[in-house]
mmCIF file of C-alpha atoms (C1' of nucleotides) in Angstrom:
data_model
loop_
_atom_site.group_PDB
_atom_site.id
_atom_site.type_symbol
_atom_site.label_atom_id
_atom_site.label_comp_id
_atom_site.label_asym_id
_atom_site.label_seq_id
_atom_site.Cartn_x
_atom_site.Cartn_y
_atom_site.Cartn_z
ATOM 1 C CA MET A 1 83.317 134.829 -68.208
ATOM 2 C CA ASN A 2 86.764 134.342 -69.550
ATOM 3 C CA SER A 3 88.180 131.186 -70.723
ATOM 4 C CA THR A 4 90.321 130.516 -67.868
ATOM 5 C CA THR A 5 87.570 130.716 -65.370
ATOM 6 C CA GLN A 6 85.343 128.561 -67.447
ATOM 7 C CA HIS A 7 88.288 126.133 -67.577
ATOM 8 C CA ILE A 8 88.643 125.935 -63.931
ATOM 9 C CA LEU A 9 84.888 125.001 -63.501
ATOM 10 C CA LYS A 10 85.650 121.482 -64.526
ATOM 11 C CA GLY A 11 84.543 118.958 -62.021
ATOM 12 C CA SER A 12 82.555 121.465 -59.916
ATOM 13 C CA LEU A 13 79.487 121.671 -62.076
ATOM 14 C CA SER A 14 77.767 118.594 -60.533
ATOM 15 C CA VAL A 15 78.212 120.063 -57.178
ATOM 16 C CA ILE A 16 76.718 123.420 -58.218
ATOM 17 C CA ILE A 17 73.687 121.520 -59.488
ATOM 18 C CA LEU A 18 73.156 119.605 -56.362
ATOM 19 C CA LYS A 19 73.604 122.590 -54.140
ATOM 20 C CA LEU A 20 71.251 124.711 -56.150
ATOM 21 C CA LEU A 21 68.578 121.991 -55.891
ATOM 22 C CA GLU A 22 69.229 121.866 -52.178
ATOM 23 C CA ASP A 23 68.477 125.609 -52.127
ATOM 24 C CA ARG A 24 65.423 125.355 -54.259
ATOM 25 C CA GLU A 25 64.058 121.950 -54.143
ATOM 26 C CA ARG A 26 62.941 122.223 -57.805
ATOM 27 C CA MET A 27 64.521 123.637 -60.718
ATOM 28 C CA TYR A 28 64.578 123.285 -64.570
ATOM 29 C CA GLY A 29 67.719 123.352 -66.735
ATOM 30 C CA TYR A 30 67.221 126.716 -68.221
ATOM 31 C CA GLU A 31 66.376 128.117 -64.826
ATOM 32 C CA ILE A 32 69.771 126.816 -63.386
ATOM 33 C CA THR A 33 71.734 128.692 -65.943
ATOM 34 C CA GLN A 34 69.988 131.938 -65.077
ATOM 35 C CA GLN A 35 70.399 131.325 -61.429
ATOM 36 C CA VAL A 36 74.125 130.760 -61.642
ATOM 37 C CA LYS A 37 74.460 134.034 -63.599
ATOM 38 C CA ALA A 38 72.163 135.851 -61.049
ATOM 39 C CA LEU A 39 74.001 134.503 -58.021
ATOM 40 C CA THR A 40 77.473 135.577 -59.481
ATOM 41 C CA ALA A 41 76.534 138.922 -61.055
ATOM 42 C CA GLY A 42 77.083 137.522 -64.571
ATOM 43 C CA GLU A 43 80.687 136.417 -63.755
ATOM 44 C CA MET A 44 79.943 132.606 -63.932
ATOM 45 C CA ALA A 45 78.021 131.118 -66.662
ATOM 46 C CA ILE A 46 77.431 127.372 -67.375
ATOM 47 C CA THR A 47 76.891 126.347 -70.964
ATOM 48 C CA GLU A 48 73.942 124.197 -71.952
ATOM 49 C CA GLY A 49 76.321 121.835 -73.663
ATOM 50 C CA ALA A 50 77.745 121.085 -70.284
ATOM 51 C CA LEU A 51 74.564 121.368 -68.112
ATOM 52 C CA TYR A 52 72.310 118.992 -69.942
ATOM 53 C CA PRO A 53 74.756 115.983 -70.036
ATOM 54 C CA ALA A 54 75.366 116.711 -66.364
ATOM 55 C CA LEU A 55 71.920 116.669 -65.386
ATOM 56 C CA HIS A 56 71.185 113.401 -67.349
ATOM 57 C CA LYS A 57 74.129 111.883 -65.632
ATOM 58 C CA LEU A 58 73.093 112.799 -62.184
ATOM 59 C CA GLU A 59 69.666 111.446 -63.017
ATOM 60 C CA ALA A 60 71.117 108.099 -64.242
ATOM 61 C CA GLU A 61 73.142 107.971 -60.965
ATOM 62 C CA GLY A 62 69.964 108.136 -59.074
ATOM 63 C CA LEU A 63 70.648 111.476 -57.578
ATOM 64 C CA LEU A 64 67.827 113.447 -59.376
ATOM 65 C CA THR A 65 64.322 112.682 -60.429
ATOM 66 C CA THR A 66 62.368 114.711 -63.050
ATOM 67 C CA GLU A 67 58.929 115.887 -63.759
ATOM 68 C CA THR A 68 57.967 117.287 -67.069
ATOM 69 C CA GLU A 69 55.347 120.145 -67.213
ATOM 70 C CA VAL A 70 54.130 122.464 -69.967
ATOM 71 C CA VAL A 71 54.216 126.084 -68.813
ATOM 72 C CA ASP A 72 53.108 129.017 -71.144
ATOM 73 C CA GLY A 73 53.120 126.554 -74.117
ATOM 74 C CA ARG A 74 56.784 125.374 -73.437
ATOM 75 C CA ALA A 75 57.880 122.155 -71.961
ATOM 76 C CA ARG A 76 59.922 122.394 -68.686
ATOM 77 C CA LYS A 77 61.709 119.442 -67.142
ATOM 78 C CA TYR A 78 61.888 119.929 -63.409
ATOM 79 C CA TYR A 79 64.746 118.190 -61.566
ATOM 80 C CA SER A 80 64.599 117.486 -57.767
ATOM 81 C CA LEU A 81 67.100 115.707 -55.359
ATOM 82 C CA THR A 82 66.498 112.188 -54.519
ATOM 83 C CA LYS A 83 67.287 110.935 -50.856
ATOM 84 C CA ASP A 84 70.642 109.886 -52.438
ATOM 85 C CA GLY A 85 70.912 113.133 -54.066
ATOM 86 C CA GLN A 86 70.554 115.012 -50.786
ATOM 87 C CA GLN A 87 73.252 112.979 -49.072
ATOM 88 C CA GLN A 88 75.635 113.527 -52.087
ATOM 89 C CA SER A 89 74.908 117.253 -52.201
ATOM 90 C CA VAL A 90 76.083 117.390 -48.558
ATOM 91 C CA SER A 91 79.183 115.228 -48.966
ATOM 92 C CA ARG A 92 80.135 116.621 -52.187
ATOM 93 C CA THR A 93 79.827 120.158 -51.011
ATOM 94 C CA SER A 94 81.795 119.504 -47.980
ATOM 95 C CA GLU A 95 84.577 117.800 -50.075
ATOM 96 C CA LEU A 96 84.724 120.752 -52.198
ATOM 97 C CA ARG A 97 85.013 123.078 -49.610
ATOM 98 C CA ALA A 98 87.836 121.059 -48.158
ATOM 99 C CA PHE A 99 89.651 121.065 -51.481
ATOM 100 C CA MET A 100 89.131 124.939 -51.704
ATOM 101 C CA GLN A 101 90.620 125.329 -48.209
ATOM 102 C CA ASN A 102 93.568 123.377 -49.192
ATOM 103 C CA LEU A 103 93.961 125.084 -52.505
ATOM 104 C CA ASN A 104 93.898 128.420 -50.524
ATOM 105 C CA LEU A 105 96.881 127.181 -48.415
ATOM 106 C CA ILE A 106 98.744 127.112 -51.706
ATOM 107 C CA LEU A 107 97.328 130.335 -53.249
ATOM 108 C CA ASN A 108 98.095 132.355 -50.046
ATOM 109 C CA LEU A 109 101.815 131.530 -50.039
ATOM 110 C CA LYS A 110 103.935 134.479 -49.851
ATOM 111 C CA PRO A 111 106.233 134.971 -52.719
ATOM 112 C CA ALA A 112 109.948 134.887 -51.847
ATOM 113 C CA VAL A 113 110.670 138.652 -52.335
ATOM 114 C CA MET B 1 92.877 111.810 -51.199
ATOM 115 C CA ASN B 2 89.632 110.547 -52.295
ATOM 116 C CA SER B 3 88.548 110.386 -55.907
ATOM 117 C CA THR B 4 86.118 113.337 -55.757
ATOM 118 C CA THR B 5 88.783 115.785 -54.393
ATOM 119 C CA GLN B 6 91.169 114.423 -57.041
ATOM 120 C CA HIS B 7 88.585 115.050 -59.633
ATOM 121 C CA ILE B 8 87.922 118.482 -58.572
ATOM 122 C CA LEU B 9 91.558 119.349 -59.175
ATOM 123 C CA LYS B 10 91.075 119.618 -62.788
ATOM 124 C CA GLY B 11 92.099 122.769 -64.224
ATOM 125 C CA SER B 12 93.827 124.264 -61.022
ATOM 126 C CA LEU B 13 96.962 122.239 -61.459
ATOM 127 C CA SER B 14 98.818 124.844 -63.561
ATOM 128 C CA VAL B 15 97.903 127.657 -61.140
ATOM 129 C CA ILE B 16 99.183 125.552 -58.233
ATOM 130 C CA ILE B 17 102.573 125.060 -60.031
ATOM 131 C CA LEU B 18 102.943 128.723 -60.892
ATOM 132 C CA LYS B 19 102.065 129.661 -57.346
ATOM 133 C CA LEU B 20 104.426 127.247 -55.802
ATOM 134 C CA LEU B 21 107.147 128.534 -57.990
ATOM 135 C CA GLU B 22 106.408 132.282 -57.094
ATOM 136 C CA ASP B 23 107.039 131.059 -53.395
ATOM 137 C CA ARG B 24 110.115 129.005 -53.979
ATOM 138 C CA GLU B 25 111.705 130.410 -57.264
ATOM 139 C CA ARG B 26 113.250 127.025 -58.083
ATOM 140 C CA MET B 27 111.682 123.595 -57.713
ATOM 141 C CA TYR B 28 111.872 120.064 -59.393
ATOM 142 C CA GLY B 29 108.839 117.971 -60.217
ATOM 143 C CA TYR B 30 109.233 115.406 -57.383
ATOM 144 C CA GLU B 31 109.645 118.392 -54.925
ATOM 145 C CA ILE B 32 106.425 119.835 -56.115
ATOM 146 C CA THR B 33 104.465 116.659 -55.355
ATOM 147 C CA GLN B 34 105.936 116.476 -52.042
ATOM 148 C CA GLN B 35 105.454 120.197 -51.380
ATOM 149 C CA VAL B 36 101.731 119.978 -52.153
ATOM 150 C CA LYS B 37 101.414 117.002 -49.723
ATOM 151 C CA ALA B 38 103.170 118.863 -47.044
ATOM 152 C CA LEU B 39 101.308 122.081 -47.357
ATOM 153 C CA THR B 40 97.984 120.283 -47.278
ATOM 154 C CA ALA B 41 98.894 117.734 -44.484
ATOM 155 C CA GLY B 42 98.573 114.883 -47.119
ATOM 156 C CA GLU B 43 94.833 115.730 -48.051
ATOM 157 C CA MET B 44 96.000 116.801 -51.626
ATOM 158 C CA ALA B 45 98.265 114.667 -53.899
ATOM 159 C CA ILE B 46 98.963 115.545 -57.590
ATOM 160 C CA THR B 47 99.881 112.528 -59.735
ATOM 161 C CA GLU B 48 102.966 112.523 -61.759
ATOM 162 C CA GLY B 49 101.051 111.483 -64.920
ATOM 163 C CA ALA B 50 99.401 114.906 -64.454
ATOM 164 C CA LEU B 51 102.274 117.017 -63.101
ATOM 165 C CA TYR B 52 105.062 116.233 -65.843
ATOM 166 C CA PRO B 53 102.919 116.920 -68.796
ATOM 167 C CA ALA B 54 101.543 120.033 -67.104
ATOM 168 C CA LEU B 55 105.239 121.218 -66.520
ATOM 169 C CA HIS B 56 106.146 120.512 -70.040
ATOM 170 C CA LYS B 57 103.140 122.421 -71.341
ATOM 171 C CA LEU B 58 103.939 125.531 -69.203
ATOM 172 C CA GLU B 59 107.610 125.279 -70.393
ATOM 173 C CA ALA B 60 106.403 125.071 -74.043
ATOM 174 C CA GLU B 61 104.197 128.098 -73.443
ATOM 175 C CA GLY B 62 107.327 129.894 -72.224
ATOM 176 C CA LEU B 63 106.053 130.377 -68.555
ATOM 177 C CA LEU B 64 108.933 128.184 -67.210
ATOM 178 C CA THR B 65 112.603 127.642 -67.823
ATOM 179 C CA THR B 66 114.578 124.396 -66.610
ATOM 180 C CA GLU B 67 118.005 123.619 -65.562
ATOM 181 C CA THR B 68 119.084 119.946 -65.076
ATOM 182 C CA GLU B 69 121.436 119.141 -62.279
ATOM 183 C CA VAL B 70 122.699 115.774 -60.947
ATOM 184 C CA VAL B 71 122.321 115.704 -57.216
ATOM 185 C CA ASP B 72 123.366 112.654 -55.095
ATOM 186 C CA GLY B 73 123.774 110.635 -58.251
ATOM 187 C CA ARG B 74 120.270 111.315 -59.546
ATOM 188 C CA ALA B 75 119.216 113.926 -62.133
ATOM 189 C CA ARG B 76 116.896 116.570 -61.145
ATOM 190 C CA LYS B 77 115.155 119.110 -63.493
ATOM 191 C CA TYR B 78 114.685 122.358 -61.896
ATOM 192 C CA TYR B 79 111.845 124.763 -63.137
ATOM 193 C CA SER B 80 111.768 128.541 -62.542
ATOM 194 C CA LEU B 81 109.294 131.155 -63.660
ATOM 195 C CA THR B 82 110.101 133.353 -66.547
ATOM 196 C CA LYS B 83 109.019 136.973 -66.864
ATOM 197 C CA ASP B 84 105.790 135.766 -68.551
ATOM 198 C CA GLY B 85 105.336 133.098 -65.970
ATOM 199 C CA GLN B 86 105.545 135.609 -63.123
ATOM 200 C CA GLN B 87 102.833 137.626 -64.766
ATOM 201 C CA GLN B 88 100.591 134.668 -65.491
ATOM 202 C CA SER B 89 101.013 133.494 -61.979
ATOM 203 C CA VAL B 90 99.665 136.672 -60.741
ATOM 204 C CA SER B 91 96.765 136.871 -63.153
ATOM 205 C CA ARG B 92 95.766 133.174 -63.097
ATOM 206 C CA THR B 93 95.827 133.203 -59.310
ATOM 207 C CA SER B 94 93.433 136.192 -59.002
ATOM 208 C CA GLU B 95 91.298 134.573 -61.717
ATOM 209 C CA LEU B 96 91.113 131.359 -59.606
ATOM 210 C CA ARG B 97 90.473 133.229 -56.433
ATOM 211 C CA ALA B 98 87.551 135.184 -58.250
ATOM 212 C CA PHE B 99 86.166 131.842 -59.373
ATOM 213 C CA MET B 100 86.304 130.386 -55.731
ATOM 214 C CA GLN B 101 84.523 133.472 -54.420
ATOM 215 C CA ASN B 102 81.782 133.011 -56.922
ATOM 216 C CA LEU B 103 81.513 129.313 -56.195
ATOM 217 C CA ASN B 104 81.317 130.033 -52.592
ATOM 218 C CA LEU B 105 78.259 132.150 -53.254
ATOM 219 C CA ILE B 106 76.664 129.065 -54.628
ATOM 220 C CA LEU B 107 77.898 126.540 -51.950
ATOM 221 C CA ASN B 108 76.841 129.003 -48.995
ATOM 222 C CA LEU B 109 73.296 129.021 -50.081
ATOM 223 C CA LYS B 110 71.058 127.931 -47.315
ATOM 224 C CA PRO B 111 68.969 124.962 -48.099
ATOM 225 C CA ALA B 112 65.088 125.508 -48.097
ATOM 226 C CA VAL B 113 64.094 123.927 -44.845
ATOM 227 C "C1'" DA C 1 122.962 89.542 -50.503
ATOM 228 C "C1'" DT C 2 118.457 90.748 -51.450
ATOM 229 C "C1'" DT C 3 114.441 93.203 -51.211
ATOM 230 C "C1'" DA C 4 111.801 97.314 -50.335
ATOM 231 C "C1'" DT C 5 111.402 102.107 -50.228
ATOM 232 C "C1'" DA C 6 112.378 106.654 -51.446
ATOM 233 C "C1'" DT C 7 113.875 109.431 -54.876
ATOM 234 C "C1'" DA C 8 113.534 111.176 -59.731
ATOM 235 C "C1'" DC C 9 112.444 111.320 -64.513
ATOM 236 C "C1'" DC C 10 109.086 109.986 -67.987
ATOM 237 C "C1'" DT C 11 105.038 108.102 -71.526
ATOM 238 C "C1'" DC C 12 100.518 106.521 -72.983
ATOM 239 C "C1'" DA C 13 95.897 104.396 -73.365
ATOM 240 C "C1'" DA C 14 91.558 105.061 -71.544
ATOM 241 C "C1'" DT C 15 88.385 108.116 -69.382
ATOM 242 C "C1'" DA C 16 85.881 112.338 -68.210
ATOM 243 C "C1'" DT C 17 84.600 116.698 -68.894
ATOM 244 C "C1'" DC C 18 83.981 120.785 -71.307
ATOM 245 C "C1'" DT C 19 83.547 124.004 -75.539
ATOM 246 C "C1'" DT C 20 81.504 125.173 -79.559
ATOM 247 C "C1'" DA C 21 78.311 124.661 -82.687
ATOM 248 C "C1'" DG C 22 74.453 123.115 -84.238
ATOM 249 C "C1'" DG C 23 69.103 121.669 -84.279
ATOM 250 C "C1'" DC C 24 64.105 122.032 -82.874
ATOM 251 C "C1'" DA C 25 60.259 124.693 -80.902
ATOM 252 C "C1'" DT C 26 57.157 128.368 -78.760
ATOM 253 C "C1'" DA C 27 56.173 133.072 -76.923
ATOM 254 C "C1'" DT C 28 56.878 137.850 -77.004
ATOM 255 C "C1'" DA C 29 58.776 142.250 -78.132
ATOM 256 C "C1'" DT C 30 60.084 145.289 -81.886
ATOM 257 C "C1'" DA D 1 58.331 140.129 -90.149
ATOM 258 C "C1'" DT D 2 62.163 139.487 -87.406
ATOM 259 C "C1'" DA D 3 64.801 139.230 -83.231
ATOM 260 C "C1'" DT D 4 65.183 137.813 -78.740
ATOM 261 C "C1'" DA D 5 64.002 135.227 -74.919
ATOM 262 C "C1'" DT D 6 62.713 130.773 -73.346
ATOM 263 C "C1'" DG D 7 63.288 125.740 -73.317
ATOM 264 C "C1'" DC D 8 64.942 121.052 -74.544
ATOM 265 C "C1'" DC D 9 68.635 118.457 -76.785
ATOM 266 C "C1'" DT D 10 72.963 116.209 -79.350
ATOM 267 C "C1'" DA D 11 77.676 115.496 -81.139
ATOM 268 C "C1'" DA D 12 82.483 116.357 -82.910
ATOM 269 C "C1'" DG D 13 86.546 117.980 -81.004
ATOM 270 C "C1'" DA D 14 89.838 119.659 -77.490
ATOM 271 C "C1'" DT D 15 91.688 119.121 -73.182
ATOM 272 C "C1'" DA D 16 93.045 117.503 -68.527
ATOM 273 C "C1'" DT D 17 93.235 113.783 -65.798
ATOM 274 C "C1'" DT D 18 93.685 108.850 -63.925
ATOM 275 C "C1'" DG D 19 96.019 104.856 -63.591
ATOM 276 C "C1'" DA D 20 99.415 102.039 -64.937
ATOM 277 C "C1'" DG D 21 103.569 101.300 -66.707
ATOM 278 C "C1'" DG D 22 108.851 101.941 -67.677
ATOM 279 C "C1'" DT D 23 113.688 103.263 -66.288
ATOM 280 C "C1'" DA D 24 117.228 104.290 -63.083
ATOM 281 C "C1'" DT D 25 119.936 105.268 -58.501
ATOM 282 C "C1'" DA D 26 120.407 105.692 -53.263
ATOM 283 C "C1'" DT D 27 119.411 103.864 -49.027
ATOM 284 C "C1'" DA D 28 117.238 101.190 -45.300
ATOM 285 C "C1'" DA D 29 115.612 96.888 -43.906
ATOM 286 C "C1'" DT D 30 115.817 91.848 -43.612
#
DNA sequence: ATTATATACCTCAATATCTTAGGCATATAT
DNA sequence: ATATATGCCTAAGATATTGAGGTATATAAT
């Protein structure tokens, strides 16, 4: 993943997290990083330095709840959507889609040849 | 334009500027703000506090050149793409498109019902 | 005449988000 | 024994944006 693409990610990370949890119901941080890589064939990667603060913020906002478990001798912190989180996932996803549609109106302009 | 959509704009502004100049060849700052509103039926707005620093940076990077003119008693600063700017417009646009396609892979996940 | 709005440029403090680099710890493969 | 994968985390610095402000001219409305 090049720096430009990484850069453009700004602001969409929380929507990505919410949407993944809508799909999976229950995920832990490391799993999220791997799932994003898997879904995008390695083209997108989210750094842990961005992910964990984002998760903590969403939890503080009341959109996520956590359960910690020990699996294979290692601690895992599972995140799930709260009611609010489910609603926010829907609304933020549709806002992001609307934004992308508008952005595409600009990107699809034909250059004056 | 709500705060979330505004928020998600982060990082795509320079691509928007480059692409608009690819379409129009020659635009001034205020015109860019109006054109974005017009193209998106008022749903997207770029603030001047973001636009002017972005224009200055692109100029400093050698992607834009400027010509200042007085029209109807008011000064206008016209921006155009340099050779480098044209190349960057193409490459950054395709990177943004690639990013959006990957993002859509995630947004189109079907929730586990 | 005065005021508001549109046009047109700009800066800057505060805020938010991200990158990069690091730390800590366990399990497994080499 | 060492490297890699798994798993959590923080923090300094860089960067982009918001939101508010400043300056100025032309025009429309009152």
